mmCIF file of N, CA, C and O in Angstrom:
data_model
loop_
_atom_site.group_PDB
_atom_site.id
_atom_site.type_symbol
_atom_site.label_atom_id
_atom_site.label_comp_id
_atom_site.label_asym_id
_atom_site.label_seq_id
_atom_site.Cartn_x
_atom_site.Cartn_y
_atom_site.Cartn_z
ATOM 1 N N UNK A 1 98.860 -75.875 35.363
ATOM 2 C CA UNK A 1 98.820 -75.919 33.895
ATOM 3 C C UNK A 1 100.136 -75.454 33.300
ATOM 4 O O UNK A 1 100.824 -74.798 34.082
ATOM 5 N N UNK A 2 100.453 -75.579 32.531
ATOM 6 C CA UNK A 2 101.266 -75.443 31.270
ATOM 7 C C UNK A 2 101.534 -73.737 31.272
ATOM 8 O O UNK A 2 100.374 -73.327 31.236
ATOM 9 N N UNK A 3 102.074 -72.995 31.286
ATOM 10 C CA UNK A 3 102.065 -71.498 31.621
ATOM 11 C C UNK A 3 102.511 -71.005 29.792
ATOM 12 O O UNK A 3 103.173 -71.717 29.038
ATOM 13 N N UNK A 4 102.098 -70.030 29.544
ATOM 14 C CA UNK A 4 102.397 -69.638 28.489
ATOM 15 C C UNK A 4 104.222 -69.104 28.335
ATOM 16 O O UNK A 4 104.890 -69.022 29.365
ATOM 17 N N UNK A 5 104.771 -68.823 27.134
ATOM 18 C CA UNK A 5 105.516 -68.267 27.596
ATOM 19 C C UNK A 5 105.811 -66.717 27.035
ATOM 20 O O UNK A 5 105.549 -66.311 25.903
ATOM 21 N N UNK A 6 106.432 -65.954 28.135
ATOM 22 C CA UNK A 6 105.945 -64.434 28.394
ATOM 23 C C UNK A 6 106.008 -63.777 26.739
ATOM 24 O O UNK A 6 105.284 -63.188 25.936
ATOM 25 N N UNK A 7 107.425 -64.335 26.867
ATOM 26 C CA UNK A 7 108.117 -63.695 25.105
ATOM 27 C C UNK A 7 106.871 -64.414 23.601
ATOM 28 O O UNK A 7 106.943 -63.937 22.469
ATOM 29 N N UNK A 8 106.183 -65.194 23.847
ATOM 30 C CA UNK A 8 105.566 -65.860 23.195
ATOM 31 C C UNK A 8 104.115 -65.207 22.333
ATOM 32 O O UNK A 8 103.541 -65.665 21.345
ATOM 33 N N UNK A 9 103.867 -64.190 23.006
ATOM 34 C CA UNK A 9 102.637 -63.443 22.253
ATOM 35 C C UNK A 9 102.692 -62.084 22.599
ATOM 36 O O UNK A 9 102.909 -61.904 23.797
ATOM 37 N N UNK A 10 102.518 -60.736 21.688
ATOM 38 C CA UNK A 10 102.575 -59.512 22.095
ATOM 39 C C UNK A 10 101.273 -58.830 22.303
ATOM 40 O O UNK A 10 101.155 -57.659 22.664
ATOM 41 N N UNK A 11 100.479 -59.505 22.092
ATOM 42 C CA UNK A 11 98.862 -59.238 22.714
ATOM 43 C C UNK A 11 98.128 -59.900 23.603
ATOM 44 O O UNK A 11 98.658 -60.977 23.877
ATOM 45 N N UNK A 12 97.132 -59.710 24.168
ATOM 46 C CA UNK A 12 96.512 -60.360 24.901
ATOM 47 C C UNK A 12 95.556 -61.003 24.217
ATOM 48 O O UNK A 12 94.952 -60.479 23.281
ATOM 49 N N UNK A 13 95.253 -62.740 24.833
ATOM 50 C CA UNK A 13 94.676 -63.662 23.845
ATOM 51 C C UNK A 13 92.678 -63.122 24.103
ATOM 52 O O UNK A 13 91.906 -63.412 23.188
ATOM 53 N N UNK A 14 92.307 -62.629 24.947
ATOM 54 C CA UNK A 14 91.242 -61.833 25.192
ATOM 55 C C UNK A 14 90.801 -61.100 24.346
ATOM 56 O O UNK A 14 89.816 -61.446 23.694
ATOM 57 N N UNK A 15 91.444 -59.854 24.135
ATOM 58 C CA UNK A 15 90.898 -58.635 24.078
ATOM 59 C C UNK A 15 92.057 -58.403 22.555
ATOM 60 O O UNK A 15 91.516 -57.817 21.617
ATOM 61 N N UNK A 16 93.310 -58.770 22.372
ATOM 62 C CA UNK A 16 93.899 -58.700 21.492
ATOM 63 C C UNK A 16 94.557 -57.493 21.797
ATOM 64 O O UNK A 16 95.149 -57.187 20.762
ATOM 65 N N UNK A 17 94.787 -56.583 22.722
ATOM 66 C CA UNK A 17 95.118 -55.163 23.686
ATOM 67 C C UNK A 17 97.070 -55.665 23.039
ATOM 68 O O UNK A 17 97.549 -56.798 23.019
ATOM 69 N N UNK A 18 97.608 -54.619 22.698
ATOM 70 C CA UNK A 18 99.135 -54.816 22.722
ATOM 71 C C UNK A 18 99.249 -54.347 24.144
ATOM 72 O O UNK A 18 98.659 -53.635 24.957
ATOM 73 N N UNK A 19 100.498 -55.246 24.010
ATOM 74 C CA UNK A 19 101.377 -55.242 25.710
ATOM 75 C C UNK A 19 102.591 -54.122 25.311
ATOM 76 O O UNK A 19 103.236 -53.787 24.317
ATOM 77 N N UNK A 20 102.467 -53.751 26.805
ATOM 78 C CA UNK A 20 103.689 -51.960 26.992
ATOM 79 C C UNK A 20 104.060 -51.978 28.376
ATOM 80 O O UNK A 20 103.880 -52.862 29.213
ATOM 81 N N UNK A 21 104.531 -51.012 28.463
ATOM 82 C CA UNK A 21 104.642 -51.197 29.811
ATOM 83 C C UNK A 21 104.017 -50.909 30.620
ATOM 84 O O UNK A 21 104.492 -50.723 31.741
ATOM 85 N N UNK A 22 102.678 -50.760 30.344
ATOM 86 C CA UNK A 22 101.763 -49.837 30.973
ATOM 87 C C UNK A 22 100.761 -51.250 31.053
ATOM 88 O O UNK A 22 100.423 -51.734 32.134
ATOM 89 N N UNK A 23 100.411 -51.735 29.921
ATOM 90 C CA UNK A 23 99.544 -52.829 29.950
ATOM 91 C C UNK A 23 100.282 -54.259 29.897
ATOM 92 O O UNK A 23 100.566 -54.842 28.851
ATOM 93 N N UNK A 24 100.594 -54.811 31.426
ATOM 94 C CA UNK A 24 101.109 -56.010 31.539
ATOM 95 C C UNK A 24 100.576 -57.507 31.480
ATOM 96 O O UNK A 24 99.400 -57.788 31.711
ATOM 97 N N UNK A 25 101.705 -58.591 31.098
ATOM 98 C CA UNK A 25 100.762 -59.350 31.026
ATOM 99 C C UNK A 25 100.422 -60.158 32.061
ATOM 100 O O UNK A 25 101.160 -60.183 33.046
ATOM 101 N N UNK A 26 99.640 -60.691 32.030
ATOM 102 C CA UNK A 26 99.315 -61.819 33.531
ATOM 103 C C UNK A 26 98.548 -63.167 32.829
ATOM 104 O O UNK A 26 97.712 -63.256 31.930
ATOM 105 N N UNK A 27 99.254 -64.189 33.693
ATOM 106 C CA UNK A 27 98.654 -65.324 33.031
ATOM 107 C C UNK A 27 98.126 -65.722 33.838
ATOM 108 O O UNK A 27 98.550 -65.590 34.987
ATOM 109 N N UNK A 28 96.737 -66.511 33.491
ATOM 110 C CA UNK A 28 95.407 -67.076 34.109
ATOM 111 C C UNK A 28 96.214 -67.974 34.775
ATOM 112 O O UNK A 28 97.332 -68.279 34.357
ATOM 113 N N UNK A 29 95.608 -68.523 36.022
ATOM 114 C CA UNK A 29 96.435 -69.597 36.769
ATOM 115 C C UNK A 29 95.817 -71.298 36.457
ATOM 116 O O UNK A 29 96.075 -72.387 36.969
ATOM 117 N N UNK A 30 95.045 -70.921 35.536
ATOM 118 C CA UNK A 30 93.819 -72.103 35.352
ATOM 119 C C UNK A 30 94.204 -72.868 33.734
ATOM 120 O O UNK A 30 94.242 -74.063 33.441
ATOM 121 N N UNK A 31 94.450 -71.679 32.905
ATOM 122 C CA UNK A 31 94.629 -72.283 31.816
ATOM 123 C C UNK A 31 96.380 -71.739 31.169
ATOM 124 O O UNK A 31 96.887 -72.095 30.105
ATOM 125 N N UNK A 32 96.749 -71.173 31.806
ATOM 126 C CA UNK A 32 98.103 -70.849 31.440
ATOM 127 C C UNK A 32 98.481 -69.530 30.714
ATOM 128 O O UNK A 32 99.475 -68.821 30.875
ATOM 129 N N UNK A 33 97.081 -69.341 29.596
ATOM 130 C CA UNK A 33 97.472 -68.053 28.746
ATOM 131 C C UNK A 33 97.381 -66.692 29.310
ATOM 132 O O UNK A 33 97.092 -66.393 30.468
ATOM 133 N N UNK A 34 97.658 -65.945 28.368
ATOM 134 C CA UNK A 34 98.305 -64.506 28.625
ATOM 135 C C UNK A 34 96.923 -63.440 28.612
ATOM 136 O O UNK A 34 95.937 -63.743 27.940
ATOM 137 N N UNK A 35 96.948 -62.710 29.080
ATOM 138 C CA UNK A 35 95.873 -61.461 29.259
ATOM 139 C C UNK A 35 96.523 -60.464 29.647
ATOM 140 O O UNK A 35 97.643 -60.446 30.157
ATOM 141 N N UNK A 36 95.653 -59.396 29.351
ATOM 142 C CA UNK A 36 95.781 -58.012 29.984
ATOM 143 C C UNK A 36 95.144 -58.247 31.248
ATOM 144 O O UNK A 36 94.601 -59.289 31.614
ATOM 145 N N UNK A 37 95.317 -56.720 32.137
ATOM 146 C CA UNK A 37 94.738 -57.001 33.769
ATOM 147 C C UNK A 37 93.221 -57.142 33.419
ATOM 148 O O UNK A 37 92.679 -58.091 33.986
ATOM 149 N N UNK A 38 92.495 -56.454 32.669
ATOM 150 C CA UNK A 38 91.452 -56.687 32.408
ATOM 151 C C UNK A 38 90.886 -58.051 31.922
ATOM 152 O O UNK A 38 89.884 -58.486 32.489
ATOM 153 N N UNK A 39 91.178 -58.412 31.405
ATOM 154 C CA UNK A 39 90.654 -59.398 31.150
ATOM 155 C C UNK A 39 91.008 -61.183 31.420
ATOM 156 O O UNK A 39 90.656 -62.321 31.109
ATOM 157 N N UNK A 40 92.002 -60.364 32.264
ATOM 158 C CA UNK A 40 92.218 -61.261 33.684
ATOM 159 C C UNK A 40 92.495 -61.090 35.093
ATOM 160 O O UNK A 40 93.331 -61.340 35.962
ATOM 161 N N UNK A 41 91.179 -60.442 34.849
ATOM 162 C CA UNK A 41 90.797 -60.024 36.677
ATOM 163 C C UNK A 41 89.815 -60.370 37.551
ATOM 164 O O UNK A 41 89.459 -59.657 38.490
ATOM 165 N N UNK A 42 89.280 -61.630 37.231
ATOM 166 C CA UNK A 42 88.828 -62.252 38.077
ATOM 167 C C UNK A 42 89.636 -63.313 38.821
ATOM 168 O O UNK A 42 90.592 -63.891 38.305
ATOM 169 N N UNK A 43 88.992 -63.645 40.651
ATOM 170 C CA UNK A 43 89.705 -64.416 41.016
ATOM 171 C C UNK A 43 89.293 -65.471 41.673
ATOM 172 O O UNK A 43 88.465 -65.176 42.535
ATOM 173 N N UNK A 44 89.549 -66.597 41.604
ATOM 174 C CA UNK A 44 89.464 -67.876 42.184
ATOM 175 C C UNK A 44 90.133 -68.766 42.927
ATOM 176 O O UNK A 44 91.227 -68.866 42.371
ATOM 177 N N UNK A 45 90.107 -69.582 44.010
ATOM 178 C CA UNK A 45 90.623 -70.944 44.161
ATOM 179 C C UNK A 45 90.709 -71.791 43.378
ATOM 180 O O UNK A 45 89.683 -72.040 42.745
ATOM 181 N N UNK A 46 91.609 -72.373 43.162
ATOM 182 C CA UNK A 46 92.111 -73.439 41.975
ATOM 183 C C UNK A 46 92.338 -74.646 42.953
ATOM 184 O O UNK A 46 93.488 -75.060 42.811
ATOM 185 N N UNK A 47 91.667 -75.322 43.858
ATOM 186 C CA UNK A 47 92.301 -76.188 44.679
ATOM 187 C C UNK A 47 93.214 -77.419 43.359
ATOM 188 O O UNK A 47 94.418 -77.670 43.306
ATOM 189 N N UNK A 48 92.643 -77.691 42.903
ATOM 190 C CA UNK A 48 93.286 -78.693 42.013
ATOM 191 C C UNK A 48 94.784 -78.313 41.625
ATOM 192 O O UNK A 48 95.257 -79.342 41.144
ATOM 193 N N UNK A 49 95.524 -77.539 41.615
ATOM 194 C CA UNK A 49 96.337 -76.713 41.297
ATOM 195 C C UNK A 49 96.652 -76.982 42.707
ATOM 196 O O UNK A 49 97.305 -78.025 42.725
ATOM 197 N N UNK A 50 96.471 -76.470 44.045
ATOM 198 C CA UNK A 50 97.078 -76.773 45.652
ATOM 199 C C UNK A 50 96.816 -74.977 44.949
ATOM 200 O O UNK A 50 97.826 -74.876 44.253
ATOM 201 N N UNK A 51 96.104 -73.732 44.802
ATOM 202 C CA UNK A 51 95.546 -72.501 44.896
ATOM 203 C C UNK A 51 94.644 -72.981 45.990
ATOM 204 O O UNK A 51 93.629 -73.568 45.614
ATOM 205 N N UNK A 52 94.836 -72.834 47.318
ATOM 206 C CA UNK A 52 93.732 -72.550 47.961
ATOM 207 C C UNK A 52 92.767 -71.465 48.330
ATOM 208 O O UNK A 52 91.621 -71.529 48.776
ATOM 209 N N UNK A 53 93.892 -69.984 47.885
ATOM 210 C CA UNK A 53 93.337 -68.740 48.033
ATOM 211 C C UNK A 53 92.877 -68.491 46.657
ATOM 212 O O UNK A 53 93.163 -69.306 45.780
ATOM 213 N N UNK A 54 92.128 -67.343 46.368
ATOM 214 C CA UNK A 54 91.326 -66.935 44.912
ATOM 215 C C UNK A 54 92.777 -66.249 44.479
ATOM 216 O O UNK A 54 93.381 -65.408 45.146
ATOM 217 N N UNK A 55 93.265 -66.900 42.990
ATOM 218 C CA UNK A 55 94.372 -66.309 42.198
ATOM 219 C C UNK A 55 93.576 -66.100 41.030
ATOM 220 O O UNK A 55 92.630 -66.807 40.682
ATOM 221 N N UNK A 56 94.174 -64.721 40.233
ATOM 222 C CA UNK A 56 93.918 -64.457 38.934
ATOM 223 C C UNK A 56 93.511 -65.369 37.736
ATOM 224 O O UNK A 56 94.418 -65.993 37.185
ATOM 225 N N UNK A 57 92.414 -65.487 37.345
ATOM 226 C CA UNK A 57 91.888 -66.007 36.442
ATOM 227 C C UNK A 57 90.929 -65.067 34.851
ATOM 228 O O UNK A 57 90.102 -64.160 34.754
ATOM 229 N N UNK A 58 91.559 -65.826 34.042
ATOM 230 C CA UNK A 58 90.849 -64.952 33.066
ATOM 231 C C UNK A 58 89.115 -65.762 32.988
ATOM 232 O O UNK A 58 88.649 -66.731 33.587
ATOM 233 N N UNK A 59 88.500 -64.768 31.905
ATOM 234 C CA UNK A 59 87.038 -65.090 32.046
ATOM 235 C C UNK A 59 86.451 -66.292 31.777
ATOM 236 O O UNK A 59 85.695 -66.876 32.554
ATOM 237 N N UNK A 60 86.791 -66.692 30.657
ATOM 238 C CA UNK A 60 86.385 -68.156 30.550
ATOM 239 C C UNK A 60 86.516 -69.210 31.220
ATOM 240 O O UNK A 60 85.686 -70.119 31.196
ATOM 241 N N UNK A 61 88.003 -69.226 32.176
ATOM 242 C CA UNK A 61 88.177 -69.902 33.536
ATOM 243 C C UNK A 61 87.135 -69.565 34.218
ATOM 244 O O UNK A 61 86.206 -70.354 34.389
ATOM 245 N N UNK A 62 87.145 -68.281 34.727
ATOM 246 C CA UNK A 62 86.111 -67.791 35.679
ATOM 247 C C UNK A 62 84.591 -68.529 36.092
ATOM 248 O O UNK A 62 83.941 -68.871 37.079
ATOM 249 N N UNK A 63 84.512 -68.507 34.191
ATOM 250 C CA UNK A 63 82.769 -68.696 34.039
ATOM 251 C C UNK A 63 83.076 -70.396 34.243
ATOM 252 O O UNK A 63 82.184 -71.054 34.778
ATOM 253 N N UNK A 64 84.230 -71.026 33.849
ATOM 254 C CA UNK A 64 83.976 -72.838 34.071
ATOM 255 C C UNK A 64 84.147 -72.730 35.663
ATOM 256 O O UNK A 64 83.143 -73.240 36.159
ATOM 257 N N UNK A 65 84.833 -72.367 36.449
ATOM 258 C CA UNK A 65 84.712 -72.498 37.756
ATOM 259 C C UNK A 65 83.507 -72.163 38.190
ATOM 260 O O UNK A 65 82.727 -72.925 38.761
ATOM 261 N N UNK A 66 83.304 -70.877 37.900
ATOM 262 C CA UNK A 66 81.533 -70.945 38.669
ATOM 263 C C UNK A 66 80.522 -71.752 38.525
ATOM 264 O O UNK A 66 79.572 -71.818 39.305
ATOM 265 N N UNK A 67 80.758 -72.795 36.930
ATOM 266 C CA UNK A 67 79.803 -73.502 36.594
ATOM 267 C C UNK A 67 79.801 -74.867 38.244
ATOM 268 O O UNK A 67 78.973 -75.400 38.983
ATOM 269 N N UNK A 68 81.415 -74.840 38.025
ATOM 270 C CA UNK A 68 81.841 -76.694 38.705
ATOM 271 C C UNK A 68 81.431 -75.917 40.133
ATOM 272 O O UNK A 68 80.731 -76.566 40.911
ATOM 273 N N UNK A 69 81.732 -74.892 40.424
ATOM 274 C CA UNK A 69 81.137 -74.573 41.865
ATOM 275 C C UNK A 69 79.951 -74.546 42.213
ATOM 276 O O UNK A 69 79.704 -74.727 43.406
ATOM 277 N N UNK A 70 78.549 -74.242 40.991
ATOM 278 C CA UNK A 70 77.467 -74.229 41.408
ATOM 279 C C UNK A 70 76.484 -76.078 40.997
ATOM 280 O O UNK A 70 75.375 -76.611 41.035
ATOM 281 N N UNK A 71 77.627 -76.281 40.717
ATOM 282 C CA UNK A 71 77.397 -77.820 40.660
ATOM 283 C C UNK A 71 77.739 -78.412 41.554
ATOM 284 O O UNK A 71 76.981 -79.160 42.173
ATOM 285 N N UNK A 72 78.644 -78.276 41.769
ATOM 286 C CA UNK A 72 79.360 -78.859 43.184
ATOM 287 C C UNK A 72 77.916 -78.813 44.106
ATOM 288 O O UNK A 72 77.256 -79.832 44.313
ATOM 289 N N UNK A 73 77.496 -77.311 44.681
ATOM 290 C CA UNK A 73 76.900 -77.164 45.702
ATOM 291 C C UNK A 73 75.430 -78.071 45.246
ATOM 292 O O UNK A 73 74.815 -78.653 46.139
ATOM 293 N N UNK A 74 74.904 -78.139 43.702
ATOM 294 C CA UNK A 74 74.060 -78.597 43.528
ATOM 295 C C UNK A 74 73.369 -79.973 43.750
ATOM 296 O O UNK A 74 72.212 -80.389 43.811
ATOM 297 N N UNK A 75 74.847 -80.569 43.857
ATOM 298 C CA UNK A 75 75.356 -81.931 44.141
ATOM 299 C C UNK A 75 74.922 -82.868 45.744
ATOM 300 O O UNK A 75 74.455 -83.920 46.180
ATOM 301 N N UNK A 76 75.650 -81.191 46.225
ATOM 302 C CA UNK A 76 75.770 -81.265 47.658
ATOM 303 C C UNK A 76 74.594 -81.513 48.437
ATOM 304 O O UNK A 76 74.366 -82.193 49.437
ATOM 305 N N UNK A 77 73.585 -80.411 47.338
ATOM 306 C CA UNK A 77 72.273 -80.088 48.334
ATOM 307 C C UNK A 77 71.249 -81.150 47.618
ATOM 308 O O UNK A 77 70.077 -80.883 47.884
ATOM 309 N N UNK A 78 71.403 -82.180 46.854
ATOM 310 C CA UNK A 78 70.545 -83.547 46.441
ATOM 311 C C UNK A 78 69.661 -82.574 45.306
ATOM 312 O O UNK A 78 68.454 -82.805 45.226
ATOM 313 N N UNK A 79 70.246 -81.504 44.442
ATOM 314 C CA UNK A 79 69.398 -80.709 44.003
ATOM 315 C C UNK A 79 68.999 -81.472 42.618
ATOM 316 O O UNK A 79 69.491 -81.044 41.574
ATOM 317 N N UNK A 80 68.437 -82.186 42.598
ATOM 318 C CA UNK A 80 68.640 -83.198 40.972
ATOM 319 C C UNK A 80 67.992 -82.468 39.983
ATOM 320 O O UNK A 80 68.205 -83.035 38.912
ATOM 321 N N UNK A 81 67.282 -81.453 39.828
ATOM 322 C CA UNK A 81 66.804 -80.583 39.054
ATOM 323 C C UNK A 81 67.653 -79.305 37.974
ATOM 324 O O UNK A 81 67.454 -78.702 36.919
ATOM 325 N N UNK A 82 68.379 -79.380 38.744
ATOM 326 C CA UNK A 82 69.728 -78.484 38.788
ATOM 327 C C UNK A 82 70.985 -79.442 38.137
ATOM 328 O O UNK A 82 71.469 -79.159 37.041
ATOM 329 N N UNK A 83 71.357 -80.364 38.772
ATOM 330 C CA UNK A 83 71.986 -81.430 37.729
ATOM 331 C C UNK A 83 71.862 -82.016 37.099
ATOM 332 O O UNK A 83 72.837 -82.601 36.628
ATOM 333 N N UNK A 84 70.682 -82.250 36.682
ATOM 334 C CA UNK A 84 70.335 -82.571 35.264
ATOM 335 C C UNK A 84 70.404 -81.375 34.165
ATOM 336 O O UNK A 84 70.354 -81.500 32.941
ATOM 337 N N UNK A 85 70.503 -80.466 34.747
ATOM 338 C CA UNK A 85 70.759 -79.012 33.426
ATOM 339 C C UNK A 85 72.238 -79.279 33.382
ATOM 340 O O UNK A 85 72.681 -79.354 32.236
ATOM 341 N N UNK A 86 72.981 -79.416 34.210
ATOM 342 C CA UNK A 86 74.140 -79.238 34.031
ATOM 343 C C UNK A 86 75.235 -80.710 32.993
ATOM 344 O O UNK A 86 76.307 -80.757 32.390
ATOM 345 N N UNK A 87 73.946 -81.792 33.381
ATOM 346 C CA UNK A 87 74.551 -82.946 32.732
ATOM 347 C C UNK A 87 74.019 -82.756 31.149
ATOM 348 O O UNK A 87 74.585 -83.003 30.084
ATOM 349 N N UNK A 88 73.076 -82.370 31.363
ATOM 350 C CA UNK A 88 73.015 -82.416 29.821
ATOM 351 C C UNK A 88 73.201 -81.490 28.576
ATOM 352 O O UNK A 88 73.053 -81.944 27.442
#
């Protein structure tokens, strides 16, 4: 994705936390923007990206990956009960 850029915001787009040197920023590897560690500290594989290991992701990434992952598997396992919640 598109990476934010560092000089570009003095808060975190999360939590709205000012950045110091104490509270750094880190950008989600999924959607590009800026966070504090908190509220970008979850971690994932991004294969789409070539992330094959779990990299820093903020939450709302987090929560769409877990969705496409428990779909994925839902997929996998002929669960059609389960993908139909998700399609609709």
């Amino acid at each position: 994705p598109d990476w934010a850029d560092d000089g570009s915001t003095a808060c975190c787009y999360g939590c709205m936390a000012t950045f110091t040197l104490m509270n750094r920023r880190h950008h989600c590897r999924h959607c590009g923007k800026i966070f504090c560690a908190t509220c970008c500290r979850e971690k994932r594989p991004l294969p789409k990206f070539d992330y094959l290991q779990p990299v820093r992701v903020c939450r709302t990434c987090a929560q769409l990956c877990w969705k496409a992952e428990s779909l994925l598997l839902a997929i996998r396992s002929d669960n059609v009960d389960v993908v139909r919640r998700y399609v609709q």
